[in-house]
GROMACS .gro file of C-alpha atoms in nm:
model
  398
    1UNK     CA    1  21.933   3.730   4.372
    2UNK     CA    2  22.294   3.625   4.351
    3UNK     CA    3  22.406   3.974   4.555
    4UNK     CA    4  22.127   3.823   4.816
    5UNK     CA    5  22.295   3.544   4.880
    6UNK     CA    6  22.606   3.677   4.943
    7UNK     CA    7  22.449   3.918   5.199
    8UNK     CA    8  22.310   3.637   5.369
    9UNK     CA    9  22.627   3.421   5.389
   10UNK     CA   10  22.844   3.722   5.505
   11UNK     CA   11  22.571   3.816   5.781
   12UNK     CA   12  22.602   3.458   5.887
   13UNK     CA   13  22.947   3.463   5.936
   14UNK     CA   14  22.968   3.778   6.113
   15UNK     CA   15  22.676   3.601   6.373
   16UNK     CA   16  22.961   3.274   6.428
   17UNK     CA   17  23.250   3.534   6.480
   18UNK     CA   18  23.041   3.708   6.750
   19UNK     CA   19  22.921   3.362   6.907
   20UNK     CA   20  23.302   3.223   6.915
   21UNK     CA   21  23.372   3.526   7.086
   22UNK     CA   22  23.162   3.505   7.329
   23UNK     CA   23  23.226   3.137   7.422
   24UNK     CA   24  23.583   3.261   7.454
   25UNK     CA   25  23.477   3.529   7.665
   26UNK     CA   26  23.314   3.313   7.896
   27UNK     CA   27  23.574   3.052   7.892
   28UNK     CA   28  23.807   3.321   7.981
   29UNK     CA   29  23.546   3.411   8.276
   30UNK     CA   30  23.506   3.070   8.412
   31UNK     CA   31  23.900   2.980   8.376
   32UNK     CA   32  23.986   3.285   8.559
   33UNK     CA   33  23.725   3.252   8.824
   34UNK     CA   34  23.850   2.893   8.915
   35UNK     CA   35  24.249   3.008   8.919
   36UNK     CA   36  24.100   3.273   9.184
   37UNK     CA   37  23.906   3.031   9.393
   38UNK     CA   38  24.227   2.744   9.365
   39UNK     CA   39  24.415   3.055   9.482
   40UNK     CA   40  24.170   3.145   9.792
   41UNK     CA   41  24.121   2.824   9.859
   42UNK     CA   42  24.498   2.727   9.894
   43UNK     CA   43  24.516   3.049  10.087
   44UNK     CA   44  24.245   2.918  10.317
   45UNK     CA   45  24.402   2.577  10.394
   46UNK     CA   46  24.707   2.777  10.456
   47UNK     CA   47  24.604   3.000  10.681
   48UNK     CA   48  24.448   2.742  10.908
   49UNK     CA   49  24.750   2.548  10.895
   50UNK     CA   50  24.930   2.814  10.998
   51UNK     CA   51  24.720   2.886  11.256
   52UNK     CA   52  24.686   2.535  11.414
   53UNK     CA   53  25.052   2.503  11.432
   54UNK     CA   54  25.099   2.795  11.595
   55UNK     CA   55  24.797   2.668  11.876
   56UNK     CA   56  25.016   2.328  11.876
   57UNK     CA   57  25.348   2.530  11.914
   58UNK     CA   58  25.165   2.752  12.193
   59UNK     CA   59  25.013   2.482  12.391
   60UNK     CA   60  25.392   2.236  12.357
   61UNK     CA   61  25.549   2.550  12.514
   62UNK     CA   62  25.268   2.560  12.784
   63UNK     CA   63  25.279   2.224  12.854
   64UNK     CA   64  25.653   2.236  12.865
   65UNK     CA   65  25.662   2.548  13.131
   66UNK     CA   66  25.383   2.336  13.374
   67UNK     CA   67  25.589   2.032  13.358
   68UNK     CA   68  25.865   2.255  13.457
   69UNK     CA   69  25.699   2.457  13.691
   70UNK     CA   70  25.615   2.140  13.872
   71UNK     CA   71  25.936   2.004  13.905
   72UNK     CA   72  26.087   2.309  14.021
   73UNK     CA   73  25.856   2.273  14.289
   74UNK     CA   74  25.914   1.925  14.358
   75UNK     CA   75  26.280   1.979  14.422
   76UNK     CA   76  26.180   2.286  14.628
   77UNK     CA   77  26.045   2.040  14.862
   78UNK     CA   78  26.294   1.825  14.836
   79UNK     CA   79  26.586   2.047  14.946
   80UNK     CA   80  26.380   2.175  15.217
   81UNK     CA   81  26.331   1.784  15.332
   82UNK     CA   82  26.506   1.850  15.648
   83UNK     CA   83  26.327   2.118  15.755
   84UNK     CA   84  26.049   1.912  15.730
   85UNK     CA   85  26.182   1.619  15.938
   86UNK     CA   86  26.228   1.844  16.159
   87UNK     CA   87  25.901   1.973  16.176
   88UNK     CA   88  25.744   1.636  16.194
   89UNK     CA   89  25.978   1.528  16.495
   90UNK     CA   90  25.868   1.810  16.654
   91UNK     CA   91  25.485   1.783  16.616
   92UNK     CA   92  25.518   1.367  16.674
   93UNK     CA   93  25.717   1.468  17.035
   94UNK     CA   94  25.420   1.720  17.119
   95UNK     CA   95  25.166   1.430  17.043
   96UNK     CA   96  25.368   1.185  17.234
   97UNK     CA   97  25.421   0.952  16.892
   98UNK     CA   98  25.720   0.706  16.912
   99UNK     CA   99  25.996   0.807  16.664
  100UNK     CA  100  25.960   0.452  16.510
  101UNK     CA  101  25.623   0.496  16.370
  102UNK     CA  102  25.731   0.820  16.215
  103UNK     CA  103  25.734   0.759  15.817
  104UNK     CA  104  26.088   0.780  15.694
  105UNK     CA  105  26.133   1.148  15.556
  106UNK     CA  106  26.240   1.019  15.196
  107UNK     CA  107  25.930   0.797  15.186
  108UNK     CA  108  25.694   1.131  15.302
  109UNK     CA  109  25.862   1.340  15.025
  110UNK     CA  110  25.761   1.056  14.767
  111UNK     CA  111  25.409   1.067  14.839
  112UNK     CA  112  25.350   1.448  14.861
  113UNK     CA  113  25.130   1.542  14.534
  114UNK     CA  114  25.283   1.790  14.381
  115UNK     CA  115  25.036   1.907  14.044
  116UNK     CA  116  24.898   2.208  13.859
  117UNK     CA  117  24.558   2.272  14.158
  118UNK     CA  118  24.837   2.285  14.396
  119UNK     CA  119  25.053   2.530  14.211
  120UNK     CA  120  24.750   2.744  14.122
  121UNK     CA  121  24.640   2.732  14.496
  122UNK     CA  122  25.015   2.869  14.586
  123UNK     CA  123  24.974   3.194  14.326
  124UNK     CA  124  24.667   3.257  14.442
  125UNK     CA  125  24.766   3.266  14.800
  126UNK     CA  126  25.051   3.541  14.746
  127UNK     CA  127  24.811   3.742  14.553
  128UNK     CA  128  24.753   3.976  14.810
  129UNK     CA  129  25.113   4.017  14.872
  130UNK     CA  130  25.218   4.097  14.496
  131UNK     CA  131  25.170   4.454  14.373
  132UNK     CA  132  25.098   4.338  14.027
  133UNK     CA  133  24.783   4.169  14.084
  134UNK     CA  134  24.700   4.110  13.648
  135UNK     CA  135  25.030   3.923  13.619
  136UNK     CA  136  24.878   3.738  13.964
  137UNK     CA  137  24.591   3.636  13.761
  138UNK     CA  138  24.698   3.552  13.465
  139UNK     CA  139  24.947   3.311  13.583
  140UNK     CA  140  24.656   3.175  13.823
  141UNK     CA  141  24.441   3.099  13.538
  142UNK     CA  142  24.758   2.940  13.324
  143UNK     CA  143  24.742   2.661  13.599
  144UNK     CA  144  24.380   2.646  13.606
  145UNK     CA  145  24.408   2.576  13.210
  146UNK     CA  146  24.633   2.298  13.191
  147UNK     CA  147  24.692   1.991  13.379
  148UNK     CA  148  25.034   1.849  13.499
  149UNK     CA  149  25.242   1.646  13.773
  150UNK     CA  150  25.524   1.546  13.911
  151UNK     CA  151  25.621   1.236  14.139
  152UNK     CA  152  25.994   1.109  14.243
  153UNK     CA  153  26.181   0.842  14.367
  154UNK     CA  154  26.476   0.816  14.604
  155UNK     CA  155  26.777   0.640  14.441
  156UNK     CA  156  26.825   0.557  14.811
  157UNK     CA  157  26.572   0.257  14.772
  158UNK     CA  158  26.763   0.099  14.444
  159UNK     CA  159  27.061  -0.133  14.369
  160UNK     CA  160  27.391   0.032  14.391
  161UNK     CA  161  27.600  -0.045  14.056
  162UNK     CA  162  27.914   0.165  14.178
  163UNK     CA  163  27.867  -0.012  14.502
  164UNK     CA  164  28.022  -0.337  14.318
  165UNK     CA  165  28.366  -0.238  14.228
  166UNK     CA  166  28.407   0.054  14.386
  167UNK     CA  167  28.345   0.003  14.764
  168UNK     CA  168  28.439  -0.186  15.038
  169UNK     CA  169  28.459  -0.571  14.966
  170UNK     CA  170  28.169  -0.627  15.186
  171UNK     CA  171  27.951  -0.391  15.034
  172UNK     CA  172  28.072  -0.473  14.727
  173UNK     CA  173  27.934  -0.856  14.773
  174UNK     CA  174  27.609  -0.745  14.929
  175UNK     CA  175  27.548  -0.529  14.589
  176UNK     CA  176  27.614  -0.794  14.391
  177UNK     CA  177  27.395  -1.025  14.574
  178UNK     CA  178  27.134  -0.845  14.528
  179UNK     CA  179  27.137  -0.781  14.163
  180UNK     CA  180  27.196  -1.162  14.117
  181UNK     CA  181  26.862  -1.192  14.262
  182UNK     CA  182  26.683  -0.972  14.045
  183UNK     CA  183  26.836  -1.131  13.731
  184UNK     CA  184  26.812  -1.474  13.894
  185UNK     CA  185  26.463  -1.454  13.819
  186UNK     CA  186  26.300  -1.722  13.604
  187UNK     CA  187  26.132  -1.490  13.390
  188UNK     CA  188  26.428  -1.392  13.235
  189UNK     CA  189  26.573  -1.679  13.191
  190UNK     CA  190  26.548  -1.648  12.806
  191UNK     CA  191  26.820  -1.321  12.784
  192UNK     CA  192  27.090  -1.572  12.904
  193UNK     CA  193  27.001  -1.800  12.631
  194UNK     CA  194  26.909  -1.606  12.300
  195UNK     CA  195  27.159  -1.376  12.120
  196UNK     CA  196  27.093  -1.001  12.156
  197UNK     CA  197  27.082  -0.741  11.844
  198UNK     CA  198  27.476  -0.724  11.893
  199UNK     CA  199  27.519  -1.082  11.839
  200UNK     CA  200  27.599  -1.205  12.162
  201UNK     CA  201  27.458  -1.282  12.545
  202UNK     CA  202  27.619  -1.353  12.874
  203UNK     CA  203  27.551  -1.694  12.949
  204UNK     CA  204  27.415  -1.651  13.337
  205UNK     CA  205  27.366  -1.341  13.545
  206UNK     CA  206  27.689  -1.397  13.695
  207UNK     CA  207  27.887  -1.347  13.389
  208UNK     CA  208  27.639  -1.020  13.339
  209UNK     CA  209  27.731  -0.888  13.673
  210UNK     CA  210  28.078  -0.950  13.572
  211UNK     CA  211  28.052  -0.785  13.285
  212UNK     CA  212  27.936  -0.449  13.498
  213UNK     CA  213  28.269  -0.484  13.726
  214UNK     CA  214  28.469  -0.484  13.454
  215UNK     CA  215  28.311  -0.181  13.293
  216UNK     CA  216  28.337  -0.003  13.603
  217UNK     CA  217  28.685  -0.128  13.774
  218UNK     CA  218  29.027  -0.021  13.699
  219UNK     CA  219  29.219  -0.342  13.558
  220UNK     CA  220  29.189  -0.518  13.210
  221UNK     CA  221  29.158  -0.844  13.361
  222UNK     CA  222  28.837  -1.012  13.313
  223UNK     CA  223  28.649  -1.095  13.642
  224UNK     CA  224  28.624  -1.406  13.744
  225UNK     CA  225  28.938  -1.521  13.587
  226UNK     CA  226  29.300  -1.476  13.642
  227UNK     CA  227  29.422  -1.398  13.237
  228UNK     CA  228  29.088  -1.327  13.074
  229UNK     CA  229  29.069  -0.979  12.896
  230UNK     CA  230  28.773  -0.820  12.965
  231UNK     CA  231  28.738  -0.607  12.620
  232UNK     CA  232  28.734  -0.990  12.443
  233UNK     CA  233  28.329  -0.950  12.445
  234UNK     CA  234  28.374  -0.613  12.259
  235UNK     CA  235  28.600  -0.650  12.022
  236UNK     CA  236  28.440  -0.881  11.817
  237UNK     CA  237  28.134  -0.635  11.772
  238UNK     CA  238  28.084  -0.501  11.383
  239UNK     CA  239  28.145  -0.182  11.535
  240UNK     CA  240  28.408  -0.245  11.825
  241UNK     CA  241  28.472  -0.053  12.114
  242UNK     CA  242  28.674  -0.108  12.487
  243UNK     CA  243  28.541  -0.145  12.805
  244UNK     CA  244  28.518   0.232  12.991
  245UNK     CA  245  28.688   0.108  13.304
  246UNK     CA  246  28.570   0.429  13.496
  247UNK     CA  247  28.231   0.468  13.644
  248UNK     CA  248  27.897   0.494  13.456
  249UNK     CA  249  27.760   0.830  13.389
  250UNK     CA  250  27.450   0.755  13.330
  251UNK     CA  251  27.211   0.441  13.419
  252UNK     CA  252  27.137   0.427  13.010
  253UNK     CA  253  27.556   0.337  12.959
  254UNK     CA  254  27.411  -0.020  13.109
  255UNK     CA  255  27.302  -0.053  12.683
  256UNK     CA  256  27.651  -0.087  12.628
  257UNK     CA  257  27.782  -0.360  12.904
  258UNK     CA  258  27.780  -0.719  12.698
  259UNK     CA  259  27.487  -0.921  12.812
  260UNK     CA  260  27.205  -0.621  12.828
  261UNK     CA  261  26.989  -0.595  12.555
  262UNK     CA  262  26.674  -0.293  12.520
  263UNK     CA  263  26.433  -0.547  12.662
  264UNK     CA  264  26.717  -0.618  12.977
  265UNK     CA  265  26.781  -0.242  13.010
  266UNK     CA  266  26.419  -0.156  13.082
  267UNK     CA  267  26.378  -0.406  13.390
  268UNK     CA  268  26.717  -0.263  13.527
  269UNK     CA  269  26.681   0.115  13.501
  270UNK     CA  270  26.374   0.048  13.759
  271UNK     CA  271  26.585  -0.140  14.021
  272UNK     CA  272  26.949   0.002  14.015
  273UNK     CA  273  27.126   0.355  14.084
  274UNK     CA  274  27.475   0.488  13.977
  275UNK     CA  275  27.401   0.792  14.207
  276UNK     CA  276  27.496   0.599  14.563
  277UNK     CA  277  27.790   0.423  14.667
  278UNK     CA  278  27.668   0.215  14.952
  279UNK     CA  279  27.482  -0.133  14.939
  280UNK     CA  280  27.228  -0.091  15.140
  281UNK     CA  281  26.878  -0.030  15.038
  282UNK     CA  282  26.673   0.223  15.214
  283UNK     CA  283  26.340   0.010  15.351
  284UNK     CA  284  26.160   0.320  15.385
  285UNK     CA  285  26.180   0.370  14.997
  286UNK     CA  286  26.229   0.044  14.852
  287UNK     CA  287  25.952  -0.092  14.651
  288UNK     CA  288  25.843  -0.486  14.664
  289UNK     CA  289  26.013  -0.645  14.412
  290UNK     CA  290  26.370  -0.475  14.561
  291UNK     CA  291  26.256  -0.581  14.916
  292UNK     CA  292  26.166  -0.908  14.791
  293UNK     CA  293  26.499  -0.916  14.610
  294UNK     CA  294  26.744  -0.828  14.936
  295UNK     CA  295  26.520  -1.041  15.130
  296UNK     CA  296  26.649  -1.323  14.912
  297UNK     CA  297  26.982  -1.222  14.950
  298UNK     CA  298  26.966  -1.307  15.302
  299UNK     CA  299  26.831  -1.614  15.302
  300UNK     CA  300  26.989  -1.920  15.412
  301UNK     CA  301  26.859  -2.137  15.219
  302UNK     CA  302  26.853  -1.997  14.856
  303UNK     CA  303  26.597  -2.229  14.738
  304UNK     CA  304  26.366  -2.071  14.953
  305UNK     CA  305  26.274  -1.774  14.754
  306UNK     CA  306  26.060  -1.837  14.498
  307UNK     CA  307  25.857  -2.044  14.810
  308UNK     CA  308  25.868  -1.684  14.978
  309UNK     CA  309  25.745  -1.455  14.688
  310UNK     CA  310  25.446  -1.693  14.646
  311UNK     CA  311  25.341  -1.678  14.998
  312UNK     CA  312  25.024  -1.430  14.987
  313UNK     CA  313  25.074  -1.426  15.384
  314UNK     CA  314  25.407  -1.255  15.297
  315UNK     CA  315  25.288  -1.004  15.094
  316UNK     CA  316  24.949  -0.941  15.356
  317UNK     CA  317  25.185  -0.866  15.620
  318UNK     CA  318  25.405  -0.632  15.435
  319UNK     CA  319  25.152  -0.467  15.334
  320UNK     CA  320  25.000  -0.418  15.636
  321UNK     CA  321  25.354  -0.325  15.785
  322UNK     CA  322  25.357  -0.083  15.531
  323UNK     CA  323  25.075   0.090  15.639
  324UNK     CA  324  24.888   0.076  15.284
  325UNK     CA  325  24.576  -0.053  15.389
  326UNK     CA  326  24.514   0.254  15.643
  327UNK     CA  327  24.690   0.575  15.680
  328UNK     CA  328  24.920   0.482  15.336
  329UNK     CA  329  25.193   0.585  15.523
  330UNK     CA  330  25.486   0.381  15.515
  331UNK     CA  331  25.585   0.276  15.834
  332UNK     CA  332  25.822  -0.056  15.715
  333UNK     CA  333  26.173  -0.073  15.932
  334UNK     CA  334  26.439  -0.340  15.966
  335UNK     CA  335  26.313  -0.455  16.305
  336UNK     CA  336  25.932  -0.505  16.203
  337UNK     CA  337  26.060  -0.654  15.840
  338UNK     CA  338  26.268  -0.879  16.114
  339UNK     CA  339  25.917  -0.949  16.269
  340UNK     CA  340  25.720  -1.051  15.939
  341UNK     CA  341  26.006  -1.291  15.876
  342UNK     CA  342  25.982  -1.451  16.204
  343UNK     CA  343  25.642  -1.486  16.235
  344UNK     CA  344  25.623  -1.677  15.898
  345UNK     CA  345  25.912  -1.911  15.941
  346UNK     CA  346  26.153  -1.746  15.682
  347UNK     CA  347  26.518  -1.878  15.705
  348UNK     CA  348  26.746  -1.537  15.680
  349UNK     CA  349  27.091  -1.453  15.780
  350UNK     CA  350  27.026  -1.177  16.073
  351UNK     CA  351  27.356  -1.013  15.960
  352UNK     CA  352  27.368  -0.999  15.605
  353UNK     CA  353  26.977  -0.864  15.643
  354UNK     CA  354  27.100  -0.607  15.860
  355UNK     CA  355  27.413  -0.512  15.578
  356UNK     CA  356  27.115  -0.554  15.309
  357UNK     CA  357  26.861  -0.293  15.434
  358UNK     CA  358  26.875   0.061  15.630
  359UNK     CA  359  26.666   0.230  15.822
  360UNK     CA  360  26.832   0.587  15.768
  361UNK     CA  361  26.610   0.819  15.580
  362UNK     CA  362  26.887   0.943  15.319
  363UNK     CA  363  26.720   1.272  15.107
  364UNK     CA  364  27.036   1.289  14.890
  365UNK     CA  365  26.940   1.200  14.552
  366UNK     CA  366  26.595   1.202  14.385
  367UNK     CA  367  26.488   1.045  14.026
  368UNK     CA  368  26.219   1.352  13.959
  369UNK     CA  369  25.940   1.292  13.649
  370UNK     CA  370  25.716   1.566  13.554
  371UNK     CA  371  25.430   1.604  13.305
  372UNK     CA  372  25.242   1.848  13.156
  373UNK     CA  373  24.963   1.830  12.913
  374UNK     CA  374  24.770   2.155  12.743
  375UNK     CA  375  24.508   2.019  12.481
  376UNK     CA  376  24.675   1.817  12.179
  377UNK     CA  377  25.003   1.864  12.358
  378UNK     CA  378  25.221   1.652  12.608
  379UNK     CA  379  25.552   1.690  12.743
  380UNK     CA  380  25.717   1.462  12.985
  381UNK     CA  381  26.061   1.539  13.194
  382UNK     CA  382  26.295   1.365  13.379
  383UNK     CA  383  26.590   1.436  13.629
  384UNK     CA  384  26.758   1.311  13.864
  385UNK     CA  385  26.826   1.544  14.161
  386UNK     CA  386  27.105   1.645  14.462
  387UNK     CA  387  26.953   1.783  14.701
  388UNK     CA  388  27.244   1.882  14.910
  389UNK     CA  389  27.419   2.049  14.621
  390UNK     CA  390  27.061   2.176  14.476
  391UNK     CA  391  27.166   2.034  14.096
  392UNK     CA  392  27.030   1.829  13.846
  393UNK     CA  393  27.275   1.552  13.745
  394UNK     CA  394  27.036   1.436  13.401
  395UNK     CA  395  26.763   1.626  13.289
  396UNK     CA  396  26.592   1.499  12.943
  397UNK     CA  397  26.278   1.634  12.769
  398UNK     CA  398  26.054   1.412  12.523
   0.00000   0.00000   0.00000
């Protein structure tokens, strides 16, 4: 009995050792099986990450080469602006069209879409002339698979900074004129009266304008006074600095003239140029508010403008001058702006109207802005453009 009972206990035991090794066993099993599937499963998520930055990378470089593509094409057209004008004198003489109501050239090569249908309309036209008719296609169907578009400005139509200080005294005053307008405007009233993120503000826009003439003109002497020091404003700064005394490089070197703040900057990159040396604004070109601002240069009575810019007869007749509410070719000279004045009573200085605005189509220098966008992915450039010399002065991708 007693050598039963230990038979029974040791079978027993050897039972538990065999279950405890099989729950180890299968521990084992199910630890290893989950390691694996952590491990394919990072591998997984990897993999499409992987892959979905290299989509993102392909279609940034895609839309990168369409916005390019499209600005190359857009100066294309610009340097070849005179054989254009040409072109269009020609065709207006054979229709018997006065010169006058021919759109100012500049103005024309503003308005001219240039975008990714047009650019896949050119390859597919020189298809037939091209050997290598897959390359033909395949860059056809690139521009059929993304989108993108370019549109410029002439600098022509803007307020001359180097005109201030660096011209002729006359042109000099009818530059400054005008940019006292534009910051004469109530609206922003409130930079000449709160401190900027440097600490400081010019007190009117004429101090700001002086501010400009000193960063641009030769001498140390503040203008406006006969003793002032101009770098006075800068060297109290946490991080000081002089005034460059040279001209500006760049429209975005306004962030460092005292008085001009971010908020300041972005209504004055629209309106002024560094890229022309004369005063006078190209009507062709010109936009309303810079009209509207050399008109009120002119006038005689000064008071007068805000009376003017409220006048919806004003803006009717420009418009319709303008040709906008017909052909939308802009058809706006000196001598019919001369008219709309007239004909609505506007006091204006003949003269200094004449010095404000131009009626010579200048194709010089071009603000170009191109875009292209391929799925997910955007990419925008700027330039601005010579066309004579067939460079880009700025160029800047975001």
């Amino acid at each position: 009995m007693h050598a039963l009972k230990i038979h029974f206990f040791k079978r027993k035991r050897q039972l538990s050792n065999k279950d405890s090794q099989r729950g180890v066993a299968l521990l084992i099993v199910i630890t290893t099986i989950t390691l694996v599937g952590s491990a394919v499963a990072e591998l997984q998520f990897n993999t499409r990450v992987d892959l979905q930055l290299a989509i993102n990378a392909r279609d940034t470089v895609q839309a990168e080469y369409a916005a390019l593509s499209a600005m190359r094409v857009r100066a294309l057209l610009l340097k070849n602006g005179r054989l254009l004008e040409q072109g269009m004198q020609k065709v207006a003489q054979s229709m018997g069209i006065e010169s006058s109501l021919i759109p100012p050239l500049g103005s024309l090569l503003t308005i001219v879409p240039i975008n990714c249908s047009l650019l896949s309309a050119i390859t597919k036209s020189i298809e037939d002339n091209n050997i290598d008719q897959a390359k033909d296609d395949e860059e056809n169907q690139f521009f059929n698979s993304v989108e993108c578009i370019s549109t410029c400005n002439s600098e022509h139509g803007k307020i001359s900074l180097p005109a201030m200080a660096l011209s002729h005294p006359s042109n000099a005053v009818s530059a400054q004129q005008q940019l006292l307008g534009l910051l004469s405007d109530p609206k922003l009233e409130h930079y000449f009266q709160e401190d900027s993120q440097r600490g400081n503000h010019a007190e009117s826009p004429a101090e700001l304008i002086n501010a400009i003439i000193d960063w641009i003109d030769t001498d140390k002497v503040q203008t406006g006074t006969q003793v002032g020091d101009e770098d006075r404003y800068y060297s109290y700064l946490r991080d000081p600095y002089r005034t460059k005394n040279a001209p500006f490089d760049s429209v975005a070197e306004l962030m460092l003239v005292h008085g001009i703040n971010d908020e300041l900057y972005d209504i004055l990159k629209k309106r002024v140029t560094i890229y022309k040396t004369s005063s006078q604004i190209e009507i062709g070109t010109a936009d309303d508010i810079t009209l509207a601002i050399g008109i009120c240069s002119a006038l005689t009575e000064p008071g007068y403008c805000s009376t003017l810019l409220g006048t919806p007869v004003f803006w009717t007749a420009l418009n319709e001058m303008r040709g906008q509410n017909s052909s939308g070719l802009i058809t706006l000279n000196v001598t019919i702006l001369k008219t709309i004045l007239d004909s609505i009573g506007v006091p204006y200085d003949e003269k200094i109207l004449g010095q404000t605005f131009t009626d010579r189509a200048s194709t010089t220098w071009y603000s170009i802005e191109a875009e292209g966008i391929n799925g997910n992915a955007r990419s925008i450039m700027r330039s601005i453009y010579q066309t004579q010399e067939d460079q880009y002065y700025y160029f800047h991708v975001e």
